[in-house]
mmCIF file of C-alpha atoms in Angstrom:
data_model
loop_
_atom_site.group_PDB
_atom_site.id
_atom_site.type_symbol
_atom_site.label_atom_id
_atom_site.label_comp_id
_atom_site.label_asym_id
_atom_site.label_seq_id
_atom_site.Cartn_x
_atom_site.Cartn_y
_atom_site.Cartn_z
ATOM 1 C CA UNK R 250 51.126 30.180 -28.492
ATOM 2 C CA UNK R 251 49.600 27.537 -26.240
ATOM 3 C CA UNK R 252 51.820 28.330 -23.273
ATOM 4 C CA UNK R 253 50.643 31.917 -23.196
ATOM 5 C CA UNK R 254 46.994 30.878 -23.253
ATOM 6 C CA UNK R 255 47.497 28.519 -20.343
ATOM 7 C CA UNK R 256 49.240 31.302 -18.475
ATOM 8 C CA UNK R 257 46.304 33.598 -19.163
ATOM 9 C CA UNK R 258 43.934 30.963 -17.759
ATOM 10 C CA UNK R 259 45.958 30.749 -14.557
ATOM 11 C CA UNK R 260 46.321 34.530 -14.403
ATOM 12 C CA UNK R 261 42.511 34.916 -14.718
ATOM 13 C CA UNK R 262 42.079 32.384 -11.903
ATOM 14 C CA UNK R 263 44.512 34.349 -9.742
ATOM 15 C CA UNK R 264 42.879 37.713 -10.468
ATOM 16 C CA UNK R 265 39.336 36.426 -9.898
ATOM 17 C CA UNK R 266 40.192 36.095 -6.224
ATOM 18 C CA UNK R 267 40.056 39.904 -5.973
ATOM 19 C CA UNK R 268 36.459 40.022 -7.239
ATOM 20 C CA UNK R 269 34.205 41.085 -4.356
ATOM 21 C CA UNK R 270 31.042 39.661 -5.934
ATOM 22 C CA UNK R 271 30.055 37.132 -8.560
ATOM 23 C CA UNK R 272 30.107 38.468 -12.134
ATOM 24 C CA UNK R 273 28.773 36.515 -15.128
ATOM 25 C CA UNK R 274 31.647 37.819 -17.290
ATOM 26 C CA UNK R 275 34.332 36.416 -14.988
ATOM 27 C CA UNK R 276 32.395 33.163 -14.673
ATOM 28 C CA UNK R 277 32.353 32.852 -18.461
ATOM 29 C CA UNK R 278 36.098 33.526 -18.722
ATOM 30 C CA UNK R 279 36.964 30.965 -16.044
ATOM 31 C CA UNK R 280 34.575 28.308 -17.439
ATOM 32 C CA UNK R 281 36.187 28.727 -20.867
ATOM 33 C CA UNK R 282 39.638 28.615 -19.322
ATOM 34 C CA UNK R 283 38.864 25.361 -17.505
ATOM 35 C CA UNK R 284 37.466 23.719 -20.633
ATOM 36 C CA UNK R 285 40.618 24.630 -22.571
ATOM 37 C CA UNK R 286 43.118 23.931 -19.778
ATOM 38 C CA UNK R 287 41.617 21.996 -16.880
ATOM 39 C CA UNK R 288 43.646 22.690 -13.755
ATOM 40 C CA UNK R 289 42.916 22.609 -10.037
ATOM 41 C CA UNK R 290 43.817 26.294 -9.726
ATOM 42 C CA UNK R 291 41.149 27.325 -12.246
ATOM 43 C CA UNK R 292 38.619 24.876 -10.736
ATOM 44 C CA UNK R 293 39.198 26.308 -7.273
ATOM 45 C CA UNK R 294 38.815 29.849 -8.649
ATOM 46 C CA UNK R 295 35.470 28.894 -10.250
ATOM 47 C CA UNK R 296 34.160 27.452 -6.969
ATOM 48 C CA UNK R 297 35.275 30.504 -4.999
ATOM 49 C CA UNK R 298 33.645 32.816 -7.533
ATOM 50 C CA UNK R 299 30.258 31.054 -7.614
ATOM 51 C CA UNK R 300 30.201 31.003 -3.817
ATOM 52 C CA UNK R 301 30.218 34.819 -3.935
ATOM 53 C CA UNK R 302 26.903 34.772 -5.839
ATOM 54 C CA UNK R 303 24.072 32.256 -5.551
ATOM 55 C CA UNK R 304 25.973 29.061 -4.819
ATOM 56 C CA UNK R 305 22.802 26.983 -4.390
ATOM 57 C CA UNK R 306 21.894 26.984 -8.112
ATOM 58 C CA UNK R 307 21.583 23.443 -9.450
ATOM 59 C CA UNK R 308 23.657 24.280 -12.558
ATOM 60 C CA UNK R 309 26.762 24.553 -10.326
ATOM 61 C CA UNK R 310 26.561 20.933 -9.187
ATOM 62 C CA UNK R 311 28.947 19.944 -12.006
ATOM 63 C CA UNK R 312 31.670 22.251 -10.567
ATOM 64 C CA UNK R 313 31.179 21.005 -7.013
ATOM 65 C CA UNK R 314 31.368 17.420 -8.309
ATOM 66 C CA UNK R 315 34.689 18.116 -10.033
ATOM 67 C CA UNK R 316 35.996 19.876 -6.924
ATOM 68 C CA UNK R 317 35.062 16.893 -4.716
ATOM 69 C CA UNK R 318 36.685 14.492 -7.224
ATOM 70 C CA UNK R 319 39.870 16.617 -7.146
ATOM 71 C CA UNK R 320 39.778 16.637 -3.354
ATOM 72 C CA UNK R 321 39.597 20.434 -3.078
ATOM 73 C CA UNK R 322 38.742 21.769 0.374
ATOM 74 C CA UNK R 323 37.130 25.188 0.188
ATOM 75 C CA UNK R 324 34.952 25.449 3.277
ATOM 76 C CA UNK R 325 31.273 25.153 2.330
ATOM 77 C CA UNK R 326 32.036 23.008 -0.728
ATOM 78 C CA UNK R 327 30.495 19.792 0.633
ATOM 79 C CA UNK R 328 27.365 21.601 1.822
ATOM 80 C CA UNK R 329 26.804 23.104 -1.629
ATOM 81 C CA UNK R 330 27.548 19.761 -3.265
ATOM 82 C CA UNK R 331 24.631 18.237 -1.360
ATOM 83 C CA UNK R 332 22.382 21.332 -1.646
ATOM 84 C CA UNK R 333 22.643 21.370 -5.464
ATOM 85 C CA UNK R 334 22.510 17.641 -6.022
ATOM 86 C CA UNK R 335 19.691 16.448 -8.332
ATOM 87 C CA UNK R 336 16.701 15.108 -6.382
ATOM 88 C CA UNK R 337 16.710 11.764 -8.184
ATOM 89 C CA UNK R 338 20.375 11.050 -7.305
ATOM 90 C CA UNK R 339 20.516 7.475 -5.940
ATOM 91 C CA UNK R 340 24.155 6.434 -6.343
ATOM 92 C CA UNK R 341 26.510 6.050 -3.400
ATOM 93 C CA UNK R 342 27.796 9.481 -2.374
ATOM 94 C CA UNK R 343 31.560 10.133 -2.683
ATOM 95 C CA UNK R 344 33.547 9.013 0.366
ATOM 96 C CA UNK R 345 34.733 12.523 1.433
ATOM 97 C CA UNK R 346 31.090 13.651 1.580
ATOM 98 C CA UNK R 347 30.058 10.619 3.643
ATOM 99 C CA UNK R 348 32.943 11.169 6.056
ATOM 100 C CA UNK R 349 32.505 14.944 6.336
ATOM 101 C CA UNK R 350 28.888 14.907 7.500
ATOM 102 C CA UNK R 351 29.517 12.447 10.320
ATOM 103 C CA UNK R 352 31.353 15.348 11.974
ATOM 104 C CA UNK R 353 29.532 18.380 10.569
ATOM 105 C CA UNK R 354 25.789 18.771 10.818
ATOM 106 C CA UNK R 355 25.390 21.890 8.755
ATOM 107 C CA UNK R 356 22.757 20.741 6.249
ATOM 108 C CA UNK R 357 19.142 21.857 6.074
ATOM 109 C CA UNK R 358 16.682 19.192 7.304
ATOM 110 C CA UNK R 359 15.503 18.252 3.822
ATOM 111 C CA UNK R 360 19.083 17.779 2.595
ATOM 112 C CA UNK R 361 19.986 15.846 5.709
ATOM 113 C CA UNK R 362 17.021 13.556 4.978
ATOM 114 C CA UNK R 363 18.389 13.204 1.439
ATOM 115 C CA UNK R 364 21.874 12.307 2.745
ATOM 116 C CA UNK R 365 20.535 9.781 5.281
ATOM 117 C CA UNK R 366 18.178 8.162 2.767
ATOM 118 C CA UNK R 367 21.129 7.790 0.380
ATOM 119 C CA UNK R 368 23.178 6.083 3.113
ATOM 120 C CA UNK R 369 20.284 3.712 3.929
ATOM 121 C CA UNK R 370 19.650 2.874 0.244
ATOM 122 C CA UNK R 371 23.358 2.094 -0.252
ATOM 123 C CA UNK R 372 23.977 0.306 3.045
ATOM 124 C CA UNK R 373 24.865 -3.026 1.364
ATOM 125 C CA UNK R 374 27.597 -1.322 -0.639
ATOM 126 C CA UNK R 375 28.878 0.638 2.360
ATOM 127 C CA UNK R 376 27.797 -0.863 5.711
ATOM 128 C CA UNK R 377 30.524 1.105 7.536
ATOM 129 C CA UNK R 378 28.986 4.509 6.824
ATOM 130 C CA UNK R 379 25.538 3.159 7.745
ATOM 131 C CA UNK R 380 26.942 2.091 11.118
ATOM 132 C CA UNK R 381 28.710 5.446 11.640
ATOM 133 C CA UNK R 382 25.513 7.394 11.022
ATOM 134 C CA UNK R 383 23.079 4.999 12.682
ATOM 135 C CA UNK R 384 22.682 6.882 15.941
ATOM 136 C CA UNK R 385 22.297 10.283 14.254
ATOM 137 C CA UNK R 386 19.772 8.841 11.786
ATOM 138 C CA UNK R 387 17.687 7.253 14.538
ATOM 139 C CA UNK R 388 17.363 10.523 16.463
ATOM 140 C CA UNK R 389 16.714 12.467 13.242
ATOM 141 C CA UNK R 390 13.949 9.960 12.465
ATOM 142 C CA UNK R 391 12.150 10.514 15.770
ATOM 143 C CA UNK R 392 12.578 14.324 15.611
ATOM 144 C CA UNK R 393 11.223 14.450 12.050
ATOM 145 C CA UNK R 394 8.272 12.233 12.960
ATOM 146 C CA UNK R 395 7.250 14.731 15.642
ATOM 147 C CA UNK R 396 7.070 17.405 12.960
ATOM 148 C CA UNK R 397 5.221 15.039 10.579
ATOM 149 C CA UNK R 398 7.792 15.597 7.835
ATOM 150 C CA UNK R 399 7.274 13.351 4.849
ATOM 151 C CA UNK R 400 8.618 12.843 1.344
ATOM 152 C CA UNK R 401 10.433 9.948 -0.350
ATOM 153 C CA UNK R 402 13.608 10.495 1.700
ATOM 154 C CA UNK R 403 11.892 10.766 5.083
ATOM 155 C CA UNK R 404 9.891 7.637 4.178
ATOM 156 C CA UNK R 405 13.114 5.621 3.684
ATOM 157 C CA UNK R 406 14.370 6.811 7.095
ATOM 158 C CA UNK R 407 11.106 5.995 8.919
ATOM 159 C CA UNK R 408 10.893 2.581 7.245
ATOM 160 C CA UNK R 409 14.331 1.790 8.670
ATOM 161 C CA UNK R 410 14.217 3.421 12.103
ATOM 162 C CA UNK R 411 10.558 3.472 13.154
ATOM 163 C CA UNK R 412 10.529 -0.321 13.469
ATOM 164 C CA UNK R 413 11.401 -0.020 17.129
ATOM 165 C CA UNK R 414 8.297 1.860 18.234
ATOM 166 C CA UNK R 415 8.842 2.387 21.957
ATOM 167 C CA UNK R 416 5.224 3.201 22.762
ATOM 168 C CA UNK R 417 1.843 4.654 22.003
ATOM 169 C CA UNK R 418 2.992 8.245 21.457
ATOM 170 C CA UNK R 419 5.544 7.291 18.776
ATOM 171 C CA UNK R 420 3.019 4.912 17.249
ATOM 172 C CA UNK R 421 0.476 7.721 16.895
ATOM 173 C CA UNK R 422 3.100 9.893 15.162
ATOM 174 C CA UNK R 423 4.071 7.091 12.790
ATOM 175 C CA UNK R 424 0.434 6.331 11.934
ATOM 176 C CA UNK R 425 0.033 9.919 10.727
ATOM 177 C CA UNK R 426 2.653 9.532 7.997
ATOM 178 C CA UNK R 427 2.404 5.796 7.319
ATOM 179 C CA UNK R 428 -0.379 6.001 4.736
ATOM 180 C CA UNK R 429 1.195 8.749 2.646
ATOM 181 C CA UNK R 430 1.117 8.440 -1.135
ATOM 182 C CA UNK R 431 3.119 10.602 -3.500
ATOM 183 C CA UNK R 432 0.959 11.931 -6.307
ATOM 184 C CA UNK R 433 2.329 13.526 -9.464
ATOM 185 C CA UNK R 434 0.584 15.565 -12.161
ATOM 186 C CA UNK R 435 1.836 18.110 -14.683
ATOM 187 C CA UNK R 436 -1.645 19.569 -15.243
ATOM 188 C CA UNK R 437 -1.156 23.367 -15.047
ATOM 189 C CA UNK R 438 -4.628 23.955 -13.545
ATOM 190 C CA UNK R 439 -3.922 21.990 -10.383
ATOM 191 C CA UNK R 440 -2.805 23.731 -7.172
ATOM 192 C CA UNK R 441 -4.168 21.298 -4.571
ATOM 193 C CA UNK R 442 -5.107 17.645 -4.233
ATOM 194 C CA UNK R 443 -8.217 16.758 -2.212
ATOM 195 C CA UNK R 444 -8.789 13.292 -0.731
ATOM 196 C CA UNK R 445 -12.253 12.159 0.416
ATOM 197 C CA UNK R 446 -12.918 8.956 2.357
ATOM 198 C CA UNK R 447 -16.639 8.227 2.538
ATOM 199 C CA UNK R 448 -16.309 7.021 6.146
ATOM 200 C CA UNK R 449 -14.543 10.181 7.399
ATOM 201 C CA UNK R 450 -16.272 13.521 8.013
ATOM 202 C CA UNK R 451 -13.453 15.735 6.755
ATOM 203 C CA UNK R 452 -11.638 15.753 3.453
ATOM 204 C CA UNK R 453 -7.892 16.408 3.399
ATOM 205 C CA UNK R 454 -6.330 19.049 1.169
ATOM 206 C CA UNK R 455 -2.633 18.914 0.212
ATOM 207 C CA UNK R 456 -0.716 21.538 -1.779
ATOM 208 C CA UNK R 457 0.835 20.578 -5.132
ATOM 209 C CA UNK R 458 4.455 21.787 -5.306
ATOM 210 C CA UNK R 459 6.476 21.313 -8.522
ATOM 211 C CA UNK R 460 3.874 18.815 -9.703
ATOM 212 C CA UNK R 461 4.077 16.695 -6.535
ATOM 213 C CA UNK R 462 1.724 16.379 -3.564
ATOM 214 C CA UNK R 463 1.834 14.067 -0.554
ATOM 215 C CA UNK R 464 -1.618 12.744 0.348
ATOM 216 C CA UNK R 465 -2.903 10.361 3.006
ATOM 217 C CA UNK R 466 -5.032 7.528 1.671
ATOM 218 C CA UNK R 467 -6.254 4.804 3.997
ATOM 219 C CA UNK R 468 -8.450 2.822 1.599
ATOM 220 C CA UNK R 469 -7.950 2.149 -2.113
ATOM 221 C CA UNK R 470 -11.406 3.522 -2.967
ATOM 222 C CA UNK R 471 -10.786 6.979 -1.449
ATOM 223 C CA UNK R 472 -11.705 9.660 -4.000
ATOM 224 C CA UNK R 473 -8.921 11.865 -5.346
ATOM 225 C CA UNK R 474 -9.970 15.289 -6.622
ATOM 226 C CA UNK R 475 -7.903 18.168 -7.964
ATOM 227 C CA UNK R 476 -8.491 21.835 -7.241
ATOM 228 C CA UNK R 477 -7.246 25.085 -8.756
ATOM 229 C CA UNK R 478 -6.834 26.435 -5.222
ATOM 230 C CA UNK R 479 -10.113 28.337 -5.406
ATOM 231 C CA UNK R 480 -13.541 26.968 -6.184
ATOM 232 C CA UNK R 481 -12.958 24.728 -9.190
ATOM 233 C CA UNK R 482 -12.486 20.987 -8.797
ATOM 234 C CA UNK R 483 -11.633 18.359 -11.396
ATOM 235 C CA UNK R 484 -11.604 14.607 -11.183
ATOM 236 C CA UNK R 485 -11.661 12.592 -14.386
ATOM 237 C CA UNK R 486 -9.975 15.186 -16.619
ATOM 238 C CA UNK R 487 -6.632 15.236 -14.773
ATOM 239 C CA UNK R 488 -3.928 12.698 -15.641
ATOM 240 C CA UNK R 489 -1.818 11.700 -12.636
ATOM 241 C CA UNK R 490 0.278 8.924 -11.117
ATOM 242 C CA UNK R 491 0.219 7.854 -7.488
ATOM 243 C CA UNK R 492 2.410 5.534 -5.393
ATOM 244 C CA UNK R 493 2.697 4.665 -1.696
ATOM 245 C CA UNK R 494 5.897 5.879 0.003
ATOM 246 C CA UNK R 495 6.193 3.129 2.589
ATOM 247 C CA UNK R 496 5.711 -0.578 2.997
ATOM 248 C CA UNK R 497 2.917 -0.467 5.561
ATOM 249 C CA UNK R 498 2.138 -3.991 6.699
ATOM 250 C CA UNK R 499 4.785 -4.477 9.392
ATOM 251 C CA UNK R 500 4.640 -0.903 10.694
ATOM 252 C CA UNK R 501 0.846 -0.767 10.902
ATOM 253 C CA UNK R 502 0.874 -4.025 12.892
ATOM 254 C CA UNK R 503 3.352 -2.417 15.307
ATOM 255 C CA UNK R 504 1.154 0.680 15.645
ATOM 256 C CA UNK R 505 -1.822 -1.568 16.404
ATOM 257 C CA UNK R 506 0.132 -3.499 18.998
ATOM 258 C CA UNK R 507 0.805 -0.195 20.802
ATOM 259 C CA UNK R 508 -2.955 0.516 20.897
ATOM 260 C CA UNK R 509 -2.777 3.450 18.468
ATOM 261 C CA UNK R 510 -6.163 5.079 17.887
ATOM 262 C CA UNK R 511 -5.391 7.201 14.808
ATOM 263 C CA UNK R 512 -8.603 7.385 12.706
ATOM 264 C CA UNK R 513 -6.696 6.677 9.479
ATOM 265 C CA UNK R 514 -5.107 3.545 10.913
ATOM 266 C CA UNK R 515 -8.485 2.389 12.299
ATOM 267 C CA UNK R 516 -10.109 2.910 8.896
ATOM 268 C CA UNK R 517 -7.304 1.016 7.177
ATOM 269 C CA UNK R 518 -7.692 -1.957 9.557
ATOM 270 C CA UNK R 519 -11.432 -2.164 8.852
ATOM 271 C CA UNK R 520 -11.543 -1.245 5.161
ATOM 272 C CA UNK R 521 -7.962 -1.341 3.865
ATOM 273 C CA UNK R 522 -8.870 -3.970 1.297
ATOM 274 C CA UNK R 523 -11.380 -1.649 -0.367
ATOM 275 C CA UNK R 524 -14.565 -2.590 1.448
ATOM 276 C CA UNK R 525 -15.544 -2.976 5.093
ATOM 277 C CA UNK R 526 -14.313 -6.352 6.287
ATOM 278 C CA UNK R 527 -16.494 -8.702 8.338
ATOM 279 C CA UNK R 528 -16.120 -8.142 12.081
ATOM 280 C CA UNK R 529 -13.725 -10.691 13.601
ATOM 281 C CA UNK R 530 -11.503 -11.100 16.647
ATOM 282 C CA UNK R 531 -8.700 -9.607 14.526
ATOM 283 C CA UNK R 532 -10.454 -6.279 13.978
ATOM 284 C CA UNK R 533 -13.172 -5.958 16.618
ATOM 285 C CA UNK R 534 -11.110 -3.511 18.697
ATOM 286 C CA UNK R 535 -10.776 -1.225 15.637
ATOM 287 C CA UNK R 536 -14.523 -1.416 14.909
ATOM 288 C CA UNK R 537 -15.267 -0.430 18.497
ATOM 289 C CA UNK R 538 -12.939 2.575 18.219
ATOM 290 C CA UNK R 539 -14.699 3.594 15.012
ATOM 291 C CA UNK R 540 -17.966 4.024 16.935
ATOM 292 C CA UNK R 541 -16.261 6.149 19.585
ATOM 293 C CA UNK R 542 -14.101 8.483 17.470
ATOM 294 C CA UNK R 543 -15.615 11.822 16.372
ATOM 295 C CA UNK R 544 -13.838 11.653 12.974
ATOM 296 C CA UNK R 545 -16.242 9.133 11.427
ATOM 297 C CA UNK R 546 -19.571 10.047 9.830
ATOM 298 C CA UNK R 547 -22.802 9.162 11.604
ATOM 299 C CA UNK R 548 -23.888 6.857 8.758
ATOM 300 C CA UNK R 549 -20.580 4.982 9.028
ATOM 301 C CA UNK R 550 -21.059 4.616 12.798
ATOM 302 C CA UNK R 551 -24.605 3.311 12.342
ATOM 303 C CA UNK R 552 -23.369 0.720 9.885
ATOM 304 C CA UNK R 553 -20.590 -0.332 12.290
ATOM 305 C CA UNK R 554 -22.986 -0.603 15.249
ATOM 306 C CA UNK R 555 -25.187 -2.960 13.239
ATOM 307 C CA UNK R 556 -22.192 -5.066 12.271
ATOM 308 C CA UNK R 557 -21.049 -5.277 15.886
ATOM 309 C CA UNK R 558 -24.508 -6.231 17.206
ATOM 310 C CA UNK R 559 -24.802 -8.933 14.580
ATOM 311 C CA UNK R 560 -21.368 -10.242 15.511
ATOM 312 C CA UNK R 561 -22.176 -10.236 19.242
ATOM 313 C CA UNK R 562 -25.438 -12.100 18.765
ATOM 314 C CA UNK R 563 -23.804 -14.735 16.541
ATOM 315 C CA UNK R 564 -20.978 -15.283 19.005
ATOM 316 C CA UNK R 565 -22.882 -14.801 22.248
ATOM 317 C CA UNK R 566 -22.989 -18.501 23.120
ATOM 318 C CA UNK R 567 -19.275 -19.163 22.681
ATOM 319 C CA UNK R 568 -17.830 -16.215 24.491
ATOM 320 C CA UNK R 569 -20.676 -14.522 26.328
ATOM 321 C CA UNK R 570 -18.539 -12.914 29.002
ATOM 322 C CA UNK R 571 -16.105 -11.319 26.586
ATOM 323 C CA UNK R 572 -18.856 -9.759 24.512
ATOM 324 C CA UNK R 573 -20.987 -8.531 27.386
ATOM 325 C CA UNK R 574 -17.816 -6.922 28.695
ATOM 326 C CA UNK R 575 -16.963 -5.254 25.379
ATOM 327 C CA UNK R 576 -20.496 -3.853 24.897
ATOM 328 C CA UNK R 577 -20.261 -2.160 28.263
ATOM 329 C CA UNK R 578 -17.047 -0.294 27.347
#
């Protein structure tokens, strides 16, 4: 009867401990046993078994979730919970997970970014965890910036922790990721996304991975092209969506205040609205840098020189000394 079947389930759980490697047959038996008679013993046996195979498969997330809910403590359980978690998971993470990783830094960088971004997104609901992790997140933010790592999670971390830009060097690093857009397409022909700014000499090529690429776009009129990774390029025939990863206004102002000379930032200051803005006291420093930097095309530099000369001649009377000084530099 029923009693016997439950005993068999527990017996299977007990015996599975002797298995040296993962076997699909045993997995099937234990899964069936748990569905019929959910018990912590069977759940623990399932987790131990899948950890003998390929524990990072996303299909196992459901078992790790149950194990965390039942407060089971097999050693790498929390790591695998985070490693297999769906990428679009936004809810507050379970408390044991949040507590565990304050003490144990065993996650890969991308999963650590995921964990930290989750803590930042849910800080109103759980300010305590945000405070506990704050120091670790701040240093992770500056380390990741040095390596120019960027995706939606890193963007959340930079938005929060790059506000305190200590100086020029950090500002330059931030400027390199600040204008990143995430682009998505499910067109099977596409392997790479190419971005061309008419003012810049070089185009930028970004790989498309699982339908997603991260591109840098400094002006709204930059051309987006798609490539099959060899010689073919497409523009109008590819359907795609694109969105900026960060809120740029405040951070770009901070980069400017540090005197950052990143060509992308300079271009955004002068043409971020879609066309070249009139020269003014607000942007004259950026226009001057545009003439000096090797990244801009010669036709762009000619245009900028004309704009500057016109501006100097119009304003010569009012502030002669300032402008004579700035033409000498």
